[in-house]
Coordinates of C-alpha atoms in Angstrom, one line a residue:
M1 CA 0.1 0.0 -0.3
K2 CA 1.3 3.9 -0.5
V3 CA 0.4 5.5 1.7
E4 CA 1.1 8.5 1.1
K5 CA -1.2 8.3 -2.0
L6 CA -4.1 6.4 -0.6
L7 CA -5.0 7.1 2.3
H8 CA -7.1 9.8 2.4
M9 CA -10.4 11.0 3.9
T10 CA -13.7 10.8 2.0
G11 CA -14.2 13.9 0.1
G12 CA -16.6 16.0 -1.1
A13 CA -19.6 16.4 1.3
G14 CA -21.7 13.8 0.6
D15 CA -23.8 11.7 3.0
S16 CA -20.9 9.0 3.7
S17 CA -18.4 11.8 3.5
Y18 CA -15.5 12.8 6.2
A19 CA -17.5 15.9 6.1
A20 CA -20.4 15.1 7.0
N21 CA -18.9 12.6 9.4
S22 CA -17.0 14.4 11.6
Q23 CA -18.2 15.3 14.8
N24 CA -16.3 13.2 17.5
Q25 CA -12.7 15.1 15.2
G26 CA -14.1 17.8 15.7
K27 CA -15.0 16.9 19.7
V28 CA -11.9 16.0 20.2
I29 CA -10.2 19.3 18.9
Q30 CA -12.9 21.5 20.9
K31 CA -11.7 19.1 23.7
I32 CA -7.6 20.4 23.5
R33 CA -8.9 23.9 23.5
P34 CA -7.1 24.6 26.8
M35 CA -4.3 23.1 25.9
M36 CA -4.2 25.1 23.1
E37 CA -4.7 28.6 24.1
E38 CA -2.2 27.7 27.0
A39 CA 0.2 27.0 24.6
I40 CA -0.2 29.9 22.1
M41 CA -0.1 32.1 25.2
E42 CA 2.7 31.0 26.4
V43 CA 4.4 30.5 23.0
Y44 CA 3.6 34.5 22.2
K45 CA 3.9 36.0 25.4
N46 CA 7.9 34.2 25.5
L47 CA 9.0 34.8 21.6
L48 CA 6.8 38.2 20.8
P49 CA 7.2 37.4 17.5
E50 CA 5.9 39.9 14.2
K51 CA 5.4 37.3 12.1
M52 CA 4.3 34.0 14.1
V53 CA 3.8 30.7 11.7
V54 CA 1.4 27.9 12.9
A55 CA 1.3 24.8 11.5
D56 CA -2.4 22.3 11.9
L57 CA -1.1 18.6 10.5
G58 CA -2.9 16.6 9.2
C59 CA -5.9 19.4 8.1
S60 CA -7.8 16.7 6.8
S61 CA -11.4 19.2 4.9
G62 CA -14.6 20.4 6.6
P63 CA -15.8 22.0 9.2
N64 CA -13.1 21.0 11.8
T65 CA -9.9 22.4 9.6
F66 CA -10.5 25.5 10.0
L67 CA -11.0 25.1 14.2
V68 CA -7.6 25.6 15.1
L69 CA -7.1 28.5 12.4
T70 CA -10.2 30.3 13.8
E71 CA -9.3 29.4 17.4
V72 CA -5.6 30.0 17.7
V73 CA -6.0 34.1 15.7
K74 CA -9.4 35.1 18.3
I75 CA -6.5 33.5 21.6
I76 CA -3.9 36.1 20.2
G77 CA -6.5 38.8 19.6
K78 CA -7.8 39.0 23.2
Q79 CA -4.4 38.2 24.6
C80 CA -3.1 41.4 22.2
R81 CA -5.6 42.9 23.2
Q82 CA -5.8 42.3 27.4
M83 CA -1.5 42.4 27.1
G84 CA -1.4 46.2 25.3
L85 CA 0.6 44.1 22.6
Q86 CA 1.4 44.4 18.7
L87 CA -0.3 42.5 17.0
P88 CA 1.5 39.9 15.1
E89 CA 0.5 38.8 11.1
M90 CA -0.1 35.2 11.5
L91 CA 0.5 32.8 8.8
F92 CA -1.2 29.0 9.2
F93 CA -0.1 26.1 7.2
L94 CA -2.3 23.2 6.6
N95 CA -1.1 20.1 6.5
D96 CA -2.3 17.2 4.3
L97 CA -1.0 14.0 2.9
P98 CA -1.4 14.9 -1.6
G99 CA -5.0 13.1 -1.7
N100 CA -6.1 15.6 0.9
D101 CA -9.4 17.4 -0.2
F102 CA -7.3 21.1 -0.6
N103 CA -10.5 21.9 -3.3
N104 CA -13.1 21.9 -0.4
I105 CA -11.0 23.7 1.7
F106 CA -9.5 26.9 -1.2
Q107 CA -14.1 26.5 -1.6
S108 CA -14.5 27.4 2.3
L109 CA -12.3 30.7 3.0
D110 CA -15.0 33.2 2.9
S111 CA -16.9 31.1 5.7
L112 CA -13.3 31.9 7.9
E113 CA -13.2 35.2 6.6
D114 CA -17.1 35.1 7.6
S115 CA -16.7 33.3 11.1
V116 CA -13.5 34.9 11.5
R117 CA -14.7 39.0 11.1
G118 CA -17.2 37.9 13.5
D119 CA -15.8 37.7 17.1
K120 CA -14.1 41.1 18.2
D121 CA -11.5 39.9 19.3
A122 CA -10.3 38.2 16.0
A123 CA -11.4 40.8 13.3
T124 CA -8.2 42.5 13.3
V125 CA -5.4 40.4 13.9
P126 CA -4.2 40.0 9.3
Y127 CA -3.5 36.5 8.8
F128 CA -2.7 34.7 5.2
V129 CA -3.9 30.1 5.1
A130 CA -1.5 28.0 2.5
G131 CA -2.8 25.2 1.8
L132 CA 1.1 22.1 2.1
P133 CA 0.8 18.8 1.2
G134 CA 3.2 16.2 1.9
S135 CA 3.9 13.6 5.3
F136 CA 4.6 15.3 8.6
Y137 CA 7.7 12.1 8.1
D138 CA 9.5 13.8 5.9
R139 CA 10.1 17.6 6.3
L140 CA 8.3 20.1 5.6
F141 CA 9.5 23.6 6.9
P142 CA 12.4 24.5 7.2
S143 CA 14.4 24.7 9.7
H144 CA 13.5 26.8 13.4
S145 CA 11.0 29.2 11.2
V146 CA 7.6 27.6 12.5
H147 CA 6.3 28.6 16.7
L148 CA 3.4 26.4 16.3
F149 CA 2.4 22.8 15.4
H150 CA -0.7 21.7 16.3
S151 CA -2.2 17.5 15.1
S152 CA -5.7 15.9 15.5
N153 CA -6.4 12.9 14.6
S154 CA -3.6 11.7 13.2
L155 CA -0.8 10.4 14.3
H156 CA -2.1 7.5 14.8
W157 CA -2.0 6.6 11.5
L158 CA 1.9 4.3 10.7
S159 CA 4.2 5.9 7.1
Q160 CA 3.5 2.1 5.7
V161 CA 1.7 -0.4 6.9
P162 CA 4.7 -3.0 9.2
E163 CA 6.9 -5.0 6.3
G164 CA 6.6 -8.3 7.5
L165 CA 2.4 -9.0 7.0
E166 CA 2.5 -10.5 3.9
S167 CA 2.6 -13.8 3.7
K168 CA 5.5 -16.0 2.1
G169 CA 6.0 -18.8 -0.2
K170 CA 3.4 -21.9 0.5
Y171 CA 3.6 -19.6 4.2
A172 CA 0.4 -18.6 5.2
P173 CA 0.5 -14.7 6.2
P174 CA 1.1 -14.3 10.1
N175 CA -2.0 -11.9 10.8
K176 CA -4.6 -14.0 8.6
E177 CA -8.0 -12.9 8.9
N178 CA -6.9 -9.7 10.4
I179 CA -6.6 -5.9 9.3
Y180 CA -4.5 -5.0 13.0
I181 CA -3.8 -6.5 15.8
A182 CA -6.1 -9.1 16.6
K183 CA -6.6 -12.2 20.0
T184 CA -5.8 -14.1 16.7
S185 CA -2.8 -11.9 15.5
A186 CA 0.9 -14.3 15.8
N187 CA 3.4 -12.4 18.7
I188 CA 5.1 -10.8 15.6
V189 CA 2.6 -9.2 14.9
V190 CA 2.1 -6.4 17.3
K191 CA 6.3 -6.1 17.2
L192 CA 5.7 -5.5 13.6
Y193 CA 2.7 -2.6 14.9
Q194 CA 4.6 -1.5 17.9
D195 CA 8.1 -0.5 15.8
Q196 CA 7.2 0.8 13.0
F197 CA 5.2 3.5 15.6
M198 CA 8.1 4.3 17.5
R199 CA 10.2 4.1 13.5
D200 CA 6.8 6.8 12.7
F201 CA 7.4 9.1 15.9
S202 CA 10.7 9.0 16.2
L203 CA 11.1 10.3 12.9
F204 CA 8.0 12.5 14.3
L205 CA 9.6 14.2 17.0
K206 CA 12.9 14.7 14.7
Q207 CA 11.8 16.4 11.5
R208 CA 9.3 18.4 14.4
F209 CA 12.1 20.0 16.8
N210 CA 14.6 20.9 13.3
E211 CA 12.1 23.4 12.3
L212 CA 10.8 24.3 15.2
V213 CA 11.7 27.4 17.1
L214 CA 13.5 28.1 20.1
G215 CA 10.6 27.7 22.7
G216 CA 8.0 27.0 20.0
Q217 CA 5.5 23.6 21.2
M218 CA 3.3 21.8 20.1
V219 CA 0.2 20.4 21.2
L220 CA -1.0 16.7 19.5
A221 CA -4.1 14.2 20.2
F222 CA -4.3 11.8 18.6
L223 CA -6.0 7.3 19.3
G224 CA -5.2 5.8 21.6
R225 CA -5.3 2.3 24.1
K226 CA -6.1 2.5 27.3
K227 CA -6.0 -1.0 28.1
K228 CA -2.8 -2.6 29.2
D229 CA -3.1 -5.5 27.0
V230 CA -2.1 -4.9 23.4
Y231 CA -4.2 -7.6 21.9
N232 CA -7.6 -6.8 23.8
G233 CA -7.2 -2.5 23.0
E234 CA -10.2 -0.8 22.3
L235 CA -9.0 -0.1 18.8
S236 CA -8.4 -3.3 17.5
S237 CA -12.1 -4.4 18.5
L238 CA -13.0 -2.0 16.2
W239 CA -11.2 -2.4 13.5
G240 CA -11.4 -6.0 14.6
L241 CA -15.7 -5.4 13.3
V242 CA -14.9 -4.6 9.5
S243 CA -12.4 -7.3 9.6
D244 CA -14.8 -9.9 10.7
S245 CA -17.7 -8.4 7.9
L246 CA -15.0 -8.7 5.2
N247 CA -14.6 -12.1 6.3
S248 CA -17.7 -12.6 6.3
M249 CA -18.0 -11.8 2.3
V250 CA -14.7 -14.1 1.5
L251 CA -16.9 -16.8 3.0
E252 CA -19.2 -15.7 1.0
G253 CA -17.3 -15.2 -3.1
L254 CA -17.9 -11.2 -2.7
V255 CA -14.1 -10.9 -1.2
E256 CA -10.8 -12.8 -2.4
E257 CA -9.4 -14.5 0.7
E258 CA -6.1 -13.8 -1.3
K259 CA -7.2 -9.5 -1.6
L260 CA -8.2 -9.8 2.4
D261 CA -5.0 -11.7 3.3
S262 CA -2.7 -9.4 1.5
F263 CA -4.8 -6.5 3.9
N264 CA -3.4 -4.3 6.8
L265 CA -4.2 -0.7 7.8
P266 CA -1.1 1.7 8.2
F267 CA -2.6 2.6 12.1
H268 CA -1.5 1.4 15.3
A269 CA -3.0 3.0 18.7
P270 CA 0.1 3.3 21.4
S271 CA -0.8 2.7 25.7
M272 CA 0.4 6.7 27.5
D273 CA 3.9 4.4 28.3
E274 CA 4.4 3.4 24.6
A275 CA 3.9 7.0 23.1
K276 CA 5.8 9.1 26.5
A277 CA 8.6 6.4 26.0
V278 CA 9.3 7.6 22.3
I279 CA 9.6 11.9 23.6
K280 CA 12.0 10.0 26.0
S281 CA 14.6 8.0 24.2
Q282 CA 15.0 11.0 22.0
G283 CA 15.0 13.6 24.8
L284 CA 13.9 16.7 22.2
F285 CA 11.2 17.5 24.2
D286 CA 9.9 18.3 27.2
I287 CA 6.6 17.7 28.5
I288 CA 4.1 20.4 29.7
N289 CA 1.8 17.8 29.5
F290 CA -0.1 14.7 29.1
Q291 CA -3.4 12.8 29.0
M292 CA -6.1 11.0 27.9
F293 CA -9.9 11.2 28.2
E294 CA -11.9 9.2 26.1
L295 CA -14.9 9.8 23.4
N296 CA -18.3 7.4 22.0
W297 CA -18.1 5.6 18.9
D298 CA -21.2 6.8 17.6
P299 CA -20.0 10.2 17.1
N300 CA -23.6 11.9 18.3
D301 CA -24.0 10.2 21.3
D302 CA -22.5 12.7 23.8
S303 CA -23.8 10.7 26.8
E304 CA -21.5 9.6 29.7
D305 CA -23.6 6.5 30.1
D306 CA -22.7 3.2 30.0
F307 CA -24.9 1.3 27.5
V308 CA -26.7 2.4 24.2
F309 CA -30.4 3.1 24.1
D310 CA -30.7 2.2 20.6
N311 CA -27.4 -0.2 19.5
M312 CA -29.0 -0.3 16.0
Q313 CA -29.0 3.9 15.4
S314 CA -25.5 4.1 16.8
G315 CA -23.9 1.1 15.2
A316 CA -25.4 3.1 11.2
N317 CA -24.2 6.0 13.6
S318 CA -20.5 5.0 13.7
A319 CA -20.5 3.4 10.8
L320 CA -20.6 6.2 8.7
C321 CA -18.3 7.4 10.5
I322 CA -15.2 4.9 9.5
R323 CA -16.5 4.7 6.8
S324 CA -15.6 7.9 5.5
V325 CA -11.4 7.1 7.6
L326 CA -11.1 4.0 5.8
E327 CA -13.6 4.7 2.3
P328 CA -11.0 4.8 0.0
V329 CA -8.3 2.5 1.3
I330 CA -11.6 -0.2 1.2
A331 CA -12.0 1.1 -2.2
S332 CA -8.1 1.1 -3.8
H333 CA -7.7 -2.5 -2.3
F334 CA -10.6 -4.4 -2.9
G335 CA -12.8 -2.5 -5.8
A336 CA -15.8 0.2 -4.8
A337 CA -18.6 -2.1 -5.6
I338 CA -17.7 -4.0 -1.9
V339 CA -17.0 -0.5 0.3
D340 CA -21.9 -0.9 0.5
E341 CA -22.0 -4.0 1.6
L342 CA -19.5 -4.1 4.2
F343 CA -20.7 -1.5 5.9
S344 CA -24.1 -2.7 5.5
R345 CA -22.2 -5.5 7.3
F346 CA -19.6 -2.9 9.7
A347 CA -22.8 -1.4 11.2
V348 CA -25.0 -4.6 11.8
H349 CA -21.8 -6.2 13.4
V350 CA -21.1 -2.8 15.8
A351 CA -24.6 -2.5 17.0
K352 CA -23.5 -6.9 18.7
H353 CA -20.9 -5.0 19.9
L354 CA -22.8 -2.5 21.4
V355 CA -24.6 -4.3 23.1
K356 CA -22.5 -5.9 24.7
E357 CA -20.4 -3.4 25.7
K358 CA -20.3 0.1 24.9
T359 CA -16.3 0.2 24.6
K360 CA -15.2 4.6 24.0
F361 CA -12.0 6.1 21.6
P362 CA -9.4 6.5 24.2
I363 CA -8.1 9.9 23.0
I364 CA -4.2 11.2 24.0
V365 CA -2.9 14.1 24.7
L366 CA 0.0 16.2 24.9
C367 CA 1.6 19.5 25.0
L368 CA 5.4 19.5 24.2
K369 CA 7.6 22.1 23.9
K370 CA 10.9 22.1 22.0
K371 CA 14.5 22.0 24.7
E372 CA 16.5 25.0 24.0
Q373 CA 19.9 21.8 25.0
I374 CA 20.6 19.2 24.0

């Protein structure tokens, strides 16, 4: 799988688009707003830049794309007004992989302008917006040029499917019938995924360290694992239901077994200890804040109850959310003809699962500050 070409959210504004099904991702951005505000205020007060550069990595498209930008502008405008400081010029870079629906972003700039100009704190802040296609596992900016990085709902995606998961000769693949770590996965599968995450996250930290100005910060949020048992992680349960749906289609001859055997997700949901270990081993950043919270699978369910009121509806809502994320990758590998049937079956599997257990998405959130001396 050529991740950089195939991994992108479903574009447009249709019923199964990411724009129409990214409520949970928006909740993450709103949840981490206090951490963002604290990071922005500290960076600005300490550096007082005339031109402040902020980058949103993995911006995707849709209503959430400009949430971070508008919040940053409001925070800067309010702080400068209260402290009697001169407003900096703000330069925002919106980054995602080349397959992202950047057209949708650019066509929405007028609505961004209306939102910013309608706020008294933000209205006077001069800002400029640029799209930046490319992988955040590569260098994206000149050295020491960015003041603040933000990334939500992206760093759980790996730069590639871990090597070693493919079948070899007459031997079955080590992750047969699965698309991610599952209870039936061989031990080597876990190691391959964890090693790939460690390499990728280490590389991400090195690249951003080089690009940040001294005193610059990052606010990152991504899917993680609350359970210590890597075989029984919350995301393992979710992707396991996708696997069940695909396997049922294999049994009925709707999907080729070889196709399923050669499909694994470029994804890893680490524990907090896994993520922290990489940060400490690199020694490039001080950890300012590190926490975890949870969201329901159903993006329309904001309750804190341990049960669902309508499991069939929650199953359908969850399936739409996951379809908006997976459809391009599924269609590329298996063909677009199976997509409707696959996610119809997935919705039923989710509904049955939610009757037994209301599993949630664990979200890891951290704020990192570039170290002054290494």
